[in-house]
PDB file of C-alpha atoms in Angstrom:
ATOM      1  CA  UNK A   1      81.989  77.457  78.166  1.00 35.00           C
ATOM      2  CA  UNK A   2      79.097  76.241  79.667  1.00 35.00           C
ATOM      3  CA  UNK A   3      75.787  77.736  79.284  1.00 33.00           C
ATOM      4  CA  UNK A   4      76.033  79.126  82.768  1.00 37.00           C
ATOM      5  CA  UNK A   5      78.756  81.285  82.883  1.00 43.00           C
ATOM      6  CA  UNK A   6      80.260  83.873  80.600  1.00 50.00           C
ATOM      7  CA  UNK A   7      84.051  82.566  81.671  1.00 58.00           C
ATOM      8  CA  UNK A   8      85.704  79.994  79.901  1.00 66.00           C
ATOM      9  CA  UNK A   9      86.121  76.660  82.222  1.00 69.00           C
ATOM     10  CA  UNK A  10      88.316  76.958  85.500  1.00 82.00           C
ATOM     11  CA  UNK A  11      88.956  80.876  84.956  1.00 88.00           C
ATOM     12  CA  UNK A  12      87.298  83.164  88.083  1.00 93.00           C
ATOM     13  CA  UNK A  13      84.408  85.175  86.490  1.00 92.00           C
ATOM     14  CA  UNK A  14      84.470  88.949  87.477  1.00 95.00           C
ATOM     15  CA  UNK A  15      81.169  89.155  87.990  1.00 94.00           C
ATOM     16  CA  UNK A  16      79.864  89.008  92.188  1.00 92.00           C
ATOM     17  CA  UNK A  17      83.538  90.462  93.259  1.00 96.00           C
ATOM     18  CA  UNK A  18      83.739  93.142  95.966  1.00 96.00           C
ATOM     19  CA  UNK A  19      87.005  95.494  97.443  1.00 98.00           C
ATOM     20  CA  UNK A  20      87.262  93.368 100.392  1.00 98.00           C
ATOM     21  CA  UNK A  21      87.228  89.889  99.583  1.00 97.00           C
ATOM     22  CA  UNK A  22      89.409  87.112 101.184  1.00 98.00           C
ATOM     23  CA  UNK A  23      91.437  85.126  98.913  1.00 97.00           C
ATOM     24  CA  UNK A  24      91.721  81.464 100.519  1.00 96.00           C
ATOM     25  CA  UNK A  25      95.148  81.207 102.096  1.00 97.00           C
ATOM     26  CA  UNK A  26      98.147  79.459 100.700  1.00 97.00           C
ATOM     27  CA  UNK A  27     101.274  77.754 102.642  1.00 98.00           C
ATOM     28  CA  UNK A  28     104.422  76.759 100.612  1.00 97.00           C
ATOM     29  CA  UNK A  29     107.001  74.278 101.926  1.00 98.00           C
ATOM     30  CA  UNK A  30     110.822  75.370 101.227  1.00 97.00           C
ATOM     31  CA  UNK A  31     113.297  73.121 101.962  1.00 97.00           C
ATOM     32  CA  UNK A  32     117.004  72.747 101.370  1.00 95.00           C
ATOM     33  CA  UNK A  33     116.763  70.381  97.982  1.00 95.00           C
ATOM     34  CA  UNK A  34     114.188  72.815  96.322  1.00 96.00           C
ATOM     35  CA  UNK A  35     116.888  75.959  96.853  1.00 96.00           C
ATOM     36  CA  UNK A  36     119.091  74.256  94.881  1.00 94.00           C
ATOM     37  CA  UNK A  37     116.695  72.661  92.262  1.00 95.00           C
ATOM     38  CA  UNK A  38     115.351  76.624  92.056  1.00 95.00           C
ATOM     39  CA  UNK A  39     118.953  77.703  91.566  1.00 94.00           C
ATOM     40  CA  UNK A  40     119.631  74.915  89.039  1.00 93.00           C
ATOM     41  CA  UNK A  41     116.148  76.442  86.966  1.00 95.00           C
ATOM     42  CA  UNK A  42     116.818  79.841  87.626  1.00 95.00           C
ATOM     43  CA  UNK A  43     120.998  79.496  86.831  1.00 94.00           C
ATOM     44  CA  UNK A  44     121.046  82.023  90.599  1.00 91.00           C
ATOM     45  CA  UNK A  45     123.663  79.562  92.083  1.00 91.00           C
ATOM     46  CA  UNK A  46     124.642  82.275  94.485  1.00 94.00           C
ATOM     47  CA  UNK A  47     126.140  79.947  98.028  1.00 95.00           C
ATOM     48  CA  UNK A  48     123.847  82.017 100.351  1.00 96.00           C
ATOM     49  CA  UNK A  49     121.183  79.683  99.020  1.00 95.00           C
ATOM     50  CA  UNK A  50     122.095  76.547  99.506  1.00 93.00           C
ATOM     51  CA  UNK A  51     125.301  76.367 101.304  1.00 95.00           C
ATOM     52  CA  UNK A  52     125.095  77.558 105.108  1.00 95.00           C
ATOM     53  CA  UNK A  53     128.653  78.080 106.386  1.00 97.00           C
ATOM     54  CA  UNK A  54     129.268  80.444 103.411  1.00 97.00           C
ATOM     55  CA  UNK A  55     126.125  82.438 104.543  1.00 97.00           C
ATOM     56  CA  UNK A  56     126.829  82.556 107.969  1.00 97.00           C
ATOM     57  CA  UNK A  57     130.034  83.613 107.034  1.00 97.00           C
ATOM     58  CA  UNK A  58     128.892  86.749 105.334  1.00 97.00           C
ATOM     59  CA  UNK A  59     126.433  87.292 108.111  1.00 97.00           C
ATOM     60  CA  UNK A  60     123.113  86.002 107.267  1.00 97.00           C
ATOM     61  CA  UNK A  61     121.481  83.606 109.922  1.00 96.00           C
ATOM     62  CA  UNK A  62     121.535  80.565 107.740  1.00 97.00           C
ATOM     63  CA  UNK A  63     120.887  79.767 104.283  1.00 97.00           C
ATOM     64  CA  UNK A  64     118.057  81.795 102.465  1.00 97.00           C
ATOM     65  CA  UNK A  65     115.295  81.316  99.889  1.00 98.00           C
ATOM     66  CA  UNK A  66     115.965  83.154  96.739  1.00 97.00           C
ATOM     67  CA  UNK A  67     113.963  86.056  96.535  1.00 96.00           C
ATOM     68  CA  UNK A  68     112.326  85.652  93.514  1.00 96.00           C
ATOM     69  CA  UNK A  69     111.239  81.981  94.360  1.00 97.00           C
ATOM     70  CA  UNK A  70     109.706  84.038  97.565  1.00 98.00           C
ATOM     71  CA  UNK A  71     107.553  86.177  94.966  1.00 97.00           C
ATOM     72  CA  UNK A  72     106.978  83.795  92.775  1.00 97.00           C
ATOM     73  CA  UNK A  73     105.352  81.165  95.459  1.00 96.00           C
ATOM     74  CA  UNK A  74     103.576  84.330  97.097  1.00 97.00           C
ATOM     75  CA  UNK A  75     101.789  84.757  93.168  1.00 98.00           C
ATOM     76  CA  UNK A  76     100.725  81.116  93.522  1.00 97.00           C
ATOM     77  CA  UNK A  77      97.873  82.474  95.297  1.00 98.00           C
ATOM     78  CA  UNK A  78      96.385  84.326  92.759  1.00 98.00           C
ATOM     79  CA  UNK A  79      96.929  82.395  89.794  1.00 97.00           C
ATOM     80  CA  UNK A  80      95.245  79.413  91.657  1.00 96.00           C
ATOM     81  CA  UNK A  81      92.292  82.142  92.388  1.00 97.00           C
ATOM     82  CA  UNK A  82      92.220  83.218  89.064  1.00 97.00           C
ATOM     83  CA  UNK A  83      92.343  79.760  87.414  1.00 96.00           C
ATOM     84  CA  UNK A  84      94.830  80.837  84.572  1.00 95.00           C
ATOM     85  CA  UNK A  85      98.412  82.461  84.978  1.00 96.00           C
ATOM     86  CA  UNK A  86      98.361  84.145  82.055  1.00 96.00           C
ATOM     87  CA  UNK A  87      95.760  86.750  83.418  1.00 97.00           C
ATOM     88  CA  UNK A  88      97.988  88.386  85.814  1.00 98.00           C
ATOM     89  CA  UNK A  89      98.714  91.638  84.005  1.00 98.00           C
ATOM     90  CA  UNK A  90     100.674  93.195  86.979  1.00 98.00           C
ATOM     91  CA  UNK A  91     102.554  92.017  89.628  1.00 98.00           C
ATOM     92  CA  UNK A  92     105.361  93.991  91.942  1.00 98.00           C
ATOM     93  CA  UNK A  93     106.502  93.237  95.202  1.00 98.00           C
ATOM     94  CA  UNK A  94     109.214  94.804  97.915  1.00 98.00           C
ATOM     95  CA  UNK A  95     111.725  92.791  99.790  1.00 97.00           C
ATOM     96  CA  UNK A  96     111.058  93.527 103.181  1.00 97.00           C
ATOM     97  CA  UNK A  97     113.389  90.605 104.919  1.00 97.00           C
ATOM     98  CA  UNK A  98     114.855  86.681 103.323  1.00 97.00           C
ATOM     99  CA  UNK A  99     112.833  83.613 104.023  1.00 98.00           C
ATOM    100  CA  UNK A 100     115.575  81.435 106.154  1.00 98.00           C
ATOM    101  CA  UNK A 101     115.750  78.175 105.259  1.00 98.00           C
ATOM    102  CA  UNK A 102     116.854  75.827 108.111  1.00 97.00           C
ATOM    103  CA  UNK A 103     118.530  72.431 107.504  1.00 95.00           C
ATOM    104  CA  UNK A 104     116.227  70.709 109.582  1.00 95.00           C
ATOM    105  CA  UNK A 105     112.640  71.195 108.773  1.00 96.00           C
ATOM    106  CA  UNK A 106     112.989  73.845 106.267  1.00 97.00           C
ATOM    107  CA  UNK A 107     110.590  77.311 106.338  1.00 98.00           C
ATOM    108  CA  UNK A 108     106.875  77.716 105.171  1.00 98.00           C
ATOM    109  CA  UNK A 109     105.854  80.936 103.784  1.00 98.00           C
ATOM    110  CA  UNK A 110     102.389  81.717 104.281  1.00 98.00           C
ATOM    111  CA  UNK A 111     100.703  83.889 101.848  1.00 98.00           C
ATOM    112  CA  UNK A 112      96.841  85.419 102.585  1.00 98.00           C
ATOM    113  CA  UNK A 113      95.263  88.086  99.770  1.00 98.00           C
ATOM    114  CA  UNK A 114      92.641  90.272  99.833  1.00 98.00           C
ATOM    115  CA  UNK A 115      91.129  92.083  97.274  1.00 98.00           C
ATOM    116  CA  UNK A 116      91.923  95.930  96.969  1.00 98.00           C
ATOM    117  CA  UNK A 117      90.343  96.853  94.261  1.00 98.00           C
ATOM    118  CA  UNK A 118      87.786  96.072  91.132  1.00 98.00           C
ATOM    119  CA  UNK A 119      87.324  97.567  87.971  1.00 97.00           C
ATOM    120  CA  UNK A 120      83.996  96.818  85.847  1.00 96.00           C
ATOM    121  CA  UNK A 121      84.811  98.975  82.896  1.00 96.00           C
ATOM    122  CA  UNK A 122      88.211  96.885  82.626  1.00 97.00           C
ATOM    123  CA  UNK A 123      87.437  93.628  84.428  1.00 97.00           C
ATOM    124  CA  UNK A 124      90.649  93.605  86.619  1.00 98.00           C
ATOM    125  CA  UNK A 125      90.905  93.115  90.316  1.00 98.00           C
ATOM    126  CA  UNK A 126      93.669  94.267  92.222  1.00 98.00           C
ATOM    127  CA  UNK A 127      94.634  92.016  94.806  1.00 98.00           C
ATOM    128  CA  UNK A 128      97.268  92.865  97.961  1.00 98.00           C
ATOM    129  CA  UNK A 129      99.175  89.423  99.366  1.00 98.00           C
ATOM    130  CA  UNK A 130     100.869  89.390 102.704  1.00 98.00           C
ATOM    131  CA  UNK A 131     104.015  87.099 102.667  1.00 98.00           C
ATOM    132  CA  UNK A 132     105.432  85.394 105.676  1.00 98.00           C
ATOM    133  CA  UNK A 133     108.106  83.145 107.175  1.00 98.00           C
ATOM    134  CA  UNK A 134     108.723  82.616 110.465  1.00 95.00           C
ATOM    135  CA  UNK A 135     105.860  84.961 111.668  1.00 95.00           C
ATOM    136  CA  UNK A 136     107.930  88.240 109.883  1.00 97.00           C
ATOM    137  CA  UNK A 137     106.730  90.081 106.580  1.00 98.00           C
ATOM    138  CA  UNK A 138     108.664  88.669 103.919  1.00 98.00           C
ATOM    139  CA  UNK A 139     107.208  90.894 100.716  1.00 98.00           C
ATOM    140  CA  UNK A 140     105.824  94.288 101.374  1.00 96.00           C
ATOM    141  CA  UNK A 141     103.721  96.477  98.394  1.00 97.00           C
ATOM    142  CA  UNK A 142     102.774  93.074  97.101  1.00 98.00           C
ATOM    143  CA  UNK A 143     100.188  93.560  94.080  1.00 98.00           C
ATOM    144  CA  UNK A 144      98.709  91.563  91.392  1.00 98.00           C
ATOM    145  CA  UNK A 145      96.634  92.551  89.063  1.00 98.00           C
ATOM    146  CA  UNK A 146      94.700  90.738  87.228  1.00 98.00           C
ATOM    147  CA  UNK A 147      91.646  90.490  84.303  1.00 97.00           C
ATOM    148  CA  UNK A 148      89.024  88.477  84.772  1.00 95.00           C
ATOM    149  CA  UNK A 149      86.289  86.514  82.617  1.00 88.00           C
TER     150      UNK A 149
END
């Protein structure tokens, strides 16, 4: 810790933090090989991820991110904010629609935060993220809370 600050090195001090505050935004590439390196990792080798005839065939547009690779890179944000993972205490989300994942060129999600809500007595900061692909909501009721230094 430096003589500074109260919060050990890289971790976001509580202190200066206000309901209202703009998390800087985050963009995450998907494309075709890192569906199936996710469903090689997460052992989810379900063909509506990687294999697009079988998920046209059971009437999705095209092949589709795995969900919880959607909420997981949507968290990104706020353990980057935070400067240590292992201070998010609390994280939900809703599936609101799947992140398609075209062949060609492959999908972005774009993930913005904002912060909903501080507690001094506690140090956490609730934070809302907004998830989206292709200009739809992709998470709804996204949370993550988390305690800072």
């Amino acid at each position: 810790m430096s003589a500074q600050s109260s919060s050990p090195a890289g971790v976001r001090a509580f202190e200066g933090l206000s309901v209202g505050d703009v998390l800087p935004s985050l963009t995450v590439h998907v494309d075709r090989a890192r569906l199936v390196q996710y469903a090689g990792a997460s052992l989810d080798r379900n063909r509506i991820h990687w294999d697009e005839r079988f998920a046209k065939e059971v009437g999705l547009p095209d092949v589709i991110a795995h969900g919880m690779f959607t909420m997981g890179s949507a968290v990104t944000l706020v353990t980057d904010w935070v400067g240590d993972a292992g201070r998010v205490v609390e994280y939900g989300v809703r599936f609101t629609k799947p992140v398609v994942v075209p062949y060609e060129g492959g999908a972005d999600i774009e993930v913005s935060g904002v912060v909903k809500a501080v507690d001094p007595d506690t140090r956490r900061v609730t934070v809302e993220l907004t998830a989206t692909a292709g200009g739809e909501k992709v998470l709804g009721r996204a949370l993550a809370v988390a305690v800072l230094a």
